[in-house]
mmCIF file of C-alpha atoms in Angstrom:
data_model
loop_
_atom_site.group_PDB
_atom_site.id
_atom_site.type_symbol
_atom_site.label_atom_id
_atom_site.label_comp_id
_atom_site.label_asym_id
_atom_site.label_seq_id
_atom_site.Cartn_x
_atom_site.Cartn_y
_atom_site.Cartn_z
ATOM 1 C CA MET M 1 -13.041 103.186 173.663
ATOM 2 C CA VAL M 2 -13.171 102.687 169.891
ATOM 3 C CA THR M 3 -16.957 102.959 169.702
ATOM 4 C CA GLN M 4 -17.033 106.166 171.752
ATOM 5 C CA THR M 5 -14.192 107.720 169.749
ATOM 6 C CA THR M 6 -15.713 106.946 166.360
ATOM 7 C CA LYS M 7 -19.123 108.225 167.460
ATOM 8 C CA PHE M 8 -17.519 111.427 168.751
ATOM 9 C CA LEU M 9 -15.790 111.909 165.386
ATOM 10 C CA GLY M 10 -18.981 111.121 163.462
ATOM 11 C CA LEU M 11 -17.517 107.957 161.955
ATOM 12 C CA LYS M 12 -18.865 104.443 161.697
ATOM 13 C CA THR M 13 -17.469 101.968 164.185
ATOM 14 C CA PRO M 14 -14.946 99.637 162.540
ATOM 15 C CA LEU M 15 -15.545 95.907 162.393
ATOM 16 C CA ALA M 16 -13.988 93.986 165.275
ATOM 17 C CA TYR M 17 -11.178 91.740 164.047
ATOM 18 C CA GLU M 18 -12.644 88.729 165.830
ATOM 19 C CA TRP M 19 -15.896 89.186 163.886
ATOM 20 C CA MET M 20 -14.248 88.996 160.468
ATOM 21 C CA LYS M 21 -15.365 85.383 160.104
ATOM 22 C CA ILE M 22 -18.961 86.556 160.448
ATOM 23 C CA GLY M 23 -18.676 89.973 158.784
ATOM 24 C CA GLY M 24 -16.544 88.835 155.890
ATOM 25 C CA LYS M 25 -14.124 91.211 154.269
ATOM 26 C CA ASN M 26 -16.357 94.232 154.726
ATOM 27 C CA PHE M 27 -13.937 96.436 156.634
ATOM 28 C CA HIS M 28 -13.936 99.602 154.568
ATOM 29 C CA ASN M 29 -14.579 101.500 157.827
ATOM 30 C CA GLY M 30 -11.430 99.982 159.291
ATOM 31 C CA LEU M 31 -10.782 97.209 161.760
ATOM 32 C CA ASN M 32 -10.786 97.124 165.529
ATOM 33 C CA PHE M 33 -8.061 94.854 166.895
ATOM 34 C CA ALA M 34 -8.666 95.795 170.539
ATOM 35 C CA TYR M 35 -9.538 93.343 173.276
ATOM 36 C CA GLY M 36 -10.733 94.784 176.572
ATOM 37 C CA GLY M 37 -8.549 93.879 179.514
ATOM 38 C CA THR M 38 -5.349 93.394 177.546
ATOM 39 C CA ASP M 39 -2.046 95.164 177.903
ATOM 40 C CA VAL M 40 1.436 95.442 176.415
ATOM 41 C CA PHE M 41 2.753 92.420 178.293
ATOM 42 C CA ASP M 42 1.072 89.034 178.513
ATOM 43 C CA THR M 43 -0.594 89.308 181.899
ATOM 44 C CA THR M 44 -3.675 87.226 181.116
ATOM 45 C CA GLY M 45 -1.859 83.924 180.711
ATOM 46 C CA GLY M 46 -2.716 83.806 177.025
ATOM 47 C CA LEU M 47 -6.463 84.230 177.579
ATOM 48 C CA LEU M 48 -6.431 87.504 175.673
ATOM 49 C CA PRO M 49 -3.981 88.741 173.036
ATOM 50 C CA ASN M 50 -1.612 91.449 174.238
ATOM 51 C CA MET M 51 -0.901 94.518 172.117
ATOM 52 C CA SER M 52 1.969 92.850 170.213
ATOM 53 C CA THR M 53 -0.290 89.943 169.253
ATOM 54 C CA GLN M 54 -2.985 92.370 168.125
ATOM 55 C CA ILE M 55 -0.391 93.978 165.841
ATOM 56 C CA ASP M 56 0.472 90.467 164.608
ATOM 57 C CA PHE M 57 -3.175 90.134 163.512
ATOM 58 C CA LEU M 58 -2.857 93.314 161.428
ATOM 59 C CA GLU M 59 0.450 92.179 159.973
ATOM 60 C CA LYS M 60 -1.093 88.829 159.002
ATOM 61 C CA LEU M 61 -3.866 90.614 157.091
ATOM 62 C CA MET M 62 -1.241 92.701 155.323
ATOM 63 C CA HIS M 63 0.726 89.588 154.323
ATOM 64 C CA GLN M 64 -2.533 88.173 152.942
ATOM 65 C CA SER M 65 -3.065 91.461 151.035
ATOM 66 C CA LEU M 66 -6.412 91.946 152.774
ATOM 67 C CA TYR M 67 -5.120 95.180 154.260
ATOM 68 C CA THR M 68 -2.459 97.307 152.587
ATOM 69 C CA LYS M 69 0.133 99.891 153.519
ATOM 70 C CA SER M 70 -1.998 102.393 151.599
ATOM 71 C CA ASP M 71 -4.968 101.482 153.807
ATOM 72 C CA LEU M 72 -2.874 102.218 156.879
ATOM 73 C CA GLN M 73 -1.529 105.460 155.440
ATOM 74 C CA SER M 74 -5.082 106.747 155.065
ATOM 75 C CA SER M 75 -6.173 105.462 158.482
ATOM 76 C CA VAL M 76 -6.105 106.832 161.989
ATOM 77 C CA VAL M 77 -4.752 104.245 164.418
ATOM 78 C CA LEU M 78 -6.021 104.556 167.985
ATOM 79 C CA VAL M 79 -3.731 102.955 170.580
ATOM 80 C CA CYS M 80 -5.104 102.609 174.100
ATOM 81 C CA LEU M 81 -3.059 101.576 177.092
ATOM 82 C CA ALA M 82 -5.503 101.606 179.977
ATOM 83 C CA GLY M 83 -3.344 100.394 182.835
ATOM 84 C CA ASN M 84 -4.034 96.679 183.005
ATOM 85 C CA ASP M 85 -0.278 96.036 183.037
ATOM 86 C CA TYR M 86 -0.098 98.054 186.239
ATOM 87 C CA ALA M 87 -3.089 96.320 187.795
ATOM 88 C CA ALA M 88 -1.559 92.919 187.039
ATOM 89 C CA TYR M 89 1.733 94.064 188.571
ATOM 90 C CA VAL M 90 0.045 95.246 191.765
ATOM 91 C CA ILE M 91 -1.815 91.947 192.071
ATOM 92 C CA SER M 92 1.354 89.886 191.587
ATOM 93 C CA GLN M 93 4.049 92.097 193.181
ATOM 94 C CA GLY M 94 2.195 94.578 195.323
ATOM 95 C CA THR M 95 4.655 97.399 196.142
ATOM 96 C CA ASP M 96 4.228 101.068 195.215
ATOM 97 C CA LYS M 97 7.983 101.508 194.714
ATOM 98 C CA GLY M 98 8.076 98.472 192.460
ATOM 99 C CA LEU M 99 5.138 99.825 190.489
ATOM 100 C CA GLN M 100 6.987 103.099 189.930
ATOM 101 C CA ASN M 101 9.948 101.131 188.548
ATOM 102 C CA TYR M 102 7.600 99.082 186.343
ATOM 103 C CA ILE M 103 6.408 102.139 184.392
ATOM 104 C CA PRO M 104 9.512 102.514 182.143
ATOM 105 C CA PRO M 105 9.367 98.893 180.874
ATOM 106 C CA VAL M 106 5.661 99.328 180.076
ATOM 107 C CA ILE M 107 6.363 102.547 178.162
ATOM 108 C CA ASN M 108 9.349 100.953 176.403
ATOM 109 C CA GLN M 109 7.136 98.115 175.160
ATOM 110 C CA LEU M 110 4.481 100.621 174.130
ATOM 111 C CA ALA M 111 7.221 102.443 172.175
ATOM 112 C CA VAL M 112 8.248 99.196 170.448
ATOM 113 C CA ASN M 113 4.615 98.622 169.486
ATOM 114 C CA LEU M 114 4.162 102.176 168.194
ATOM 115 C CA LYS M 115 7.327 101.907 166.079
ATOM 116 C CA ARG M 116 6.034 98.661 164.676
ATOM 117 C CA ILE M 117 2.651 100.169 163.776
ATOM 118 C CA HIS M 118 4.404 103.125 162.171
ATOM 119 C CA GLY M 119 6.705 100.759 160.275
ATOM 120 C CA LEU M 120 3.679 98.992 158.809
ATOM 121 C CA GLY M 121 2.617 102.279 157.226
ATOM 122 C CA ALA M 122 0.508 104.136 159.775
ATOM 123 C CA SER M 123 1.349 107.824 159.896
ATOM 124 C CA LYS M 124 -1.578 109.031 162.011
ATOM 125 C CA ILE M 125 -1.381 107.343 165.402
ATOM 126 C CA VAL M 126 -3.380 108.571 168.390
ATOM 127 C CA VAL M 127 -2.275 107.400 171.836
ATOM 128 C CA THR M 128 -4.660 107.841 174.737
ATOM 129 C CA ALA M 129 -3.541 109.188 178.083
ATOM 130 C CA LEU M 130 -3.729 106.981 181.139
ATOM 131 C CA GLN M 131 -6.794 107.633 183.250
ATOM 132 C CA PRO M 132 -6.195 108.303 186.966
ATOM 133 C CA LEU M 133 -5.435 104.823 188.311
ATOM 134 C CA GLY M 134 -6.955 105.663 191.679
ATOM 135 C CA CYS M 135 -10.284 106.424 190.010
ATOM 136 C CA LEU M 136 -10.697 103.015 188.422
ATOM 137 C CA PRO M 137 -13.696 101.125 189.784
ATOM 138 C CA ARG M 138 -11.440 98.295 190.958
ATOM 139 C CA MET M 139 -9.638 100.791 193.223
ATOM 140 C CA THR M 140 -12.601 102.712 194.612
ATOM 141 C CA ARG M 141 -14.766 99.610 194.924
ATOM 142 C CA THR M 142 -12.332 97.753 197.164
ATOM 143 C CA SER M 143 -11.152 100.732 199.219
ATOM 144 C CA PHE M 144 -14.621 102.257 199.687
ATOM 145 C CA GLN M 145 -13.051 105.654 198.971
ATOM 146 C CA GLN M 146 -13.977 108.402 196.591
ATOM 147 C CA CYS M 147 -11.783 108.931 193.565
ATOM 148 C CA ASN M 148 -10.109 111.989 195.070
ATOM 149 C CA ALA M 149 -9.187 109.977 198.187
ATOM 150 C CA THR M 150 -6.790 107.788 196.211
ATOM 151 C CA GLU M 151 -4.092 110.431 195.798
ATOM 152 C CA LYS M 152 -1.191 108.042 196.414
ATOM 153 C CA LEU M 153 -1.497 106.724 192.848
ATOM 154 C CA ARG M 154 -1.555 110.140 191.183
ATOM 155 C CA PRO M 155 2.264 110.441 190.866
ATOM 156 C CA LEU M 156 2.241 107.129 188.977
ATOM 157 C CA ASP M 157 -0.353 108.490 186.547
ATOM 158 C CA TYR M 158 1.806 111.546 185.925
ATOM 159 C CA LEU M 159 4.971 109.483 185.530
ATOM 160 C CA HIS M 160 3.308 107.225 182.953
ATOM 161 C CA THR M 161 1.987 110.230 181.023
ATOM 162 C CA HIS M 162 5.355 112.015 181.212
ATOM 163 C CA PHE M 163 7.243 109.040 179.749
ATOM 164 C CA THR M 164 4.602 108.509 177.063
ATOM 165 C CA ILE M 165 4.701 112.140 175.938
ATOM 166 C CA LYS M 166 8.505 112.185 176.082
ATOM 167 C CA TYR M 167 8.633 109.166 173.784
ATOM 168 C CA LEU M 168 6.015 110.521 171.380
ATOM 169 C CA PHE M 169 8.043 113.674 170.811
ATOM 170 C CA THR M 170 11.030 111.578 169.740
ATOM 171 C CA ILE M 171 9.268 109.963 166.787
#
């Protein structure tokens, strides 16, 4: 997501945080703290850092004065929540009704994370919308259906987006 977004905007792709040991302190184009397959909650059993841990990485750099509040104030922070929390819930719990009730806690944690990023100094924060869950390859691949044949998940997509937008207008 970061690479596509920066290319679209005509910017250079920021250095991935995990490559700092190799790339040194050359992050004048920014830093990418994202890890594919992560989410707001720890659903990978610690294999990958969740969003809060990724923010911890940024905070650590700020405490080390390698990244400053001024750097964040002049940055655009891209926050992506792609739905892995929901996929993990479906795998472990499995009910549509339960999934609908799981959306508010996910959005609440996203809100906590956004407040934290803002509190560190970021004033320009972009939050992506959730893609249609029924169109994810994991859904169409296992059901052998076309994307438009997975309508039962569409209300969940809308609910997630509604809560996200509602929160964003409060900050």
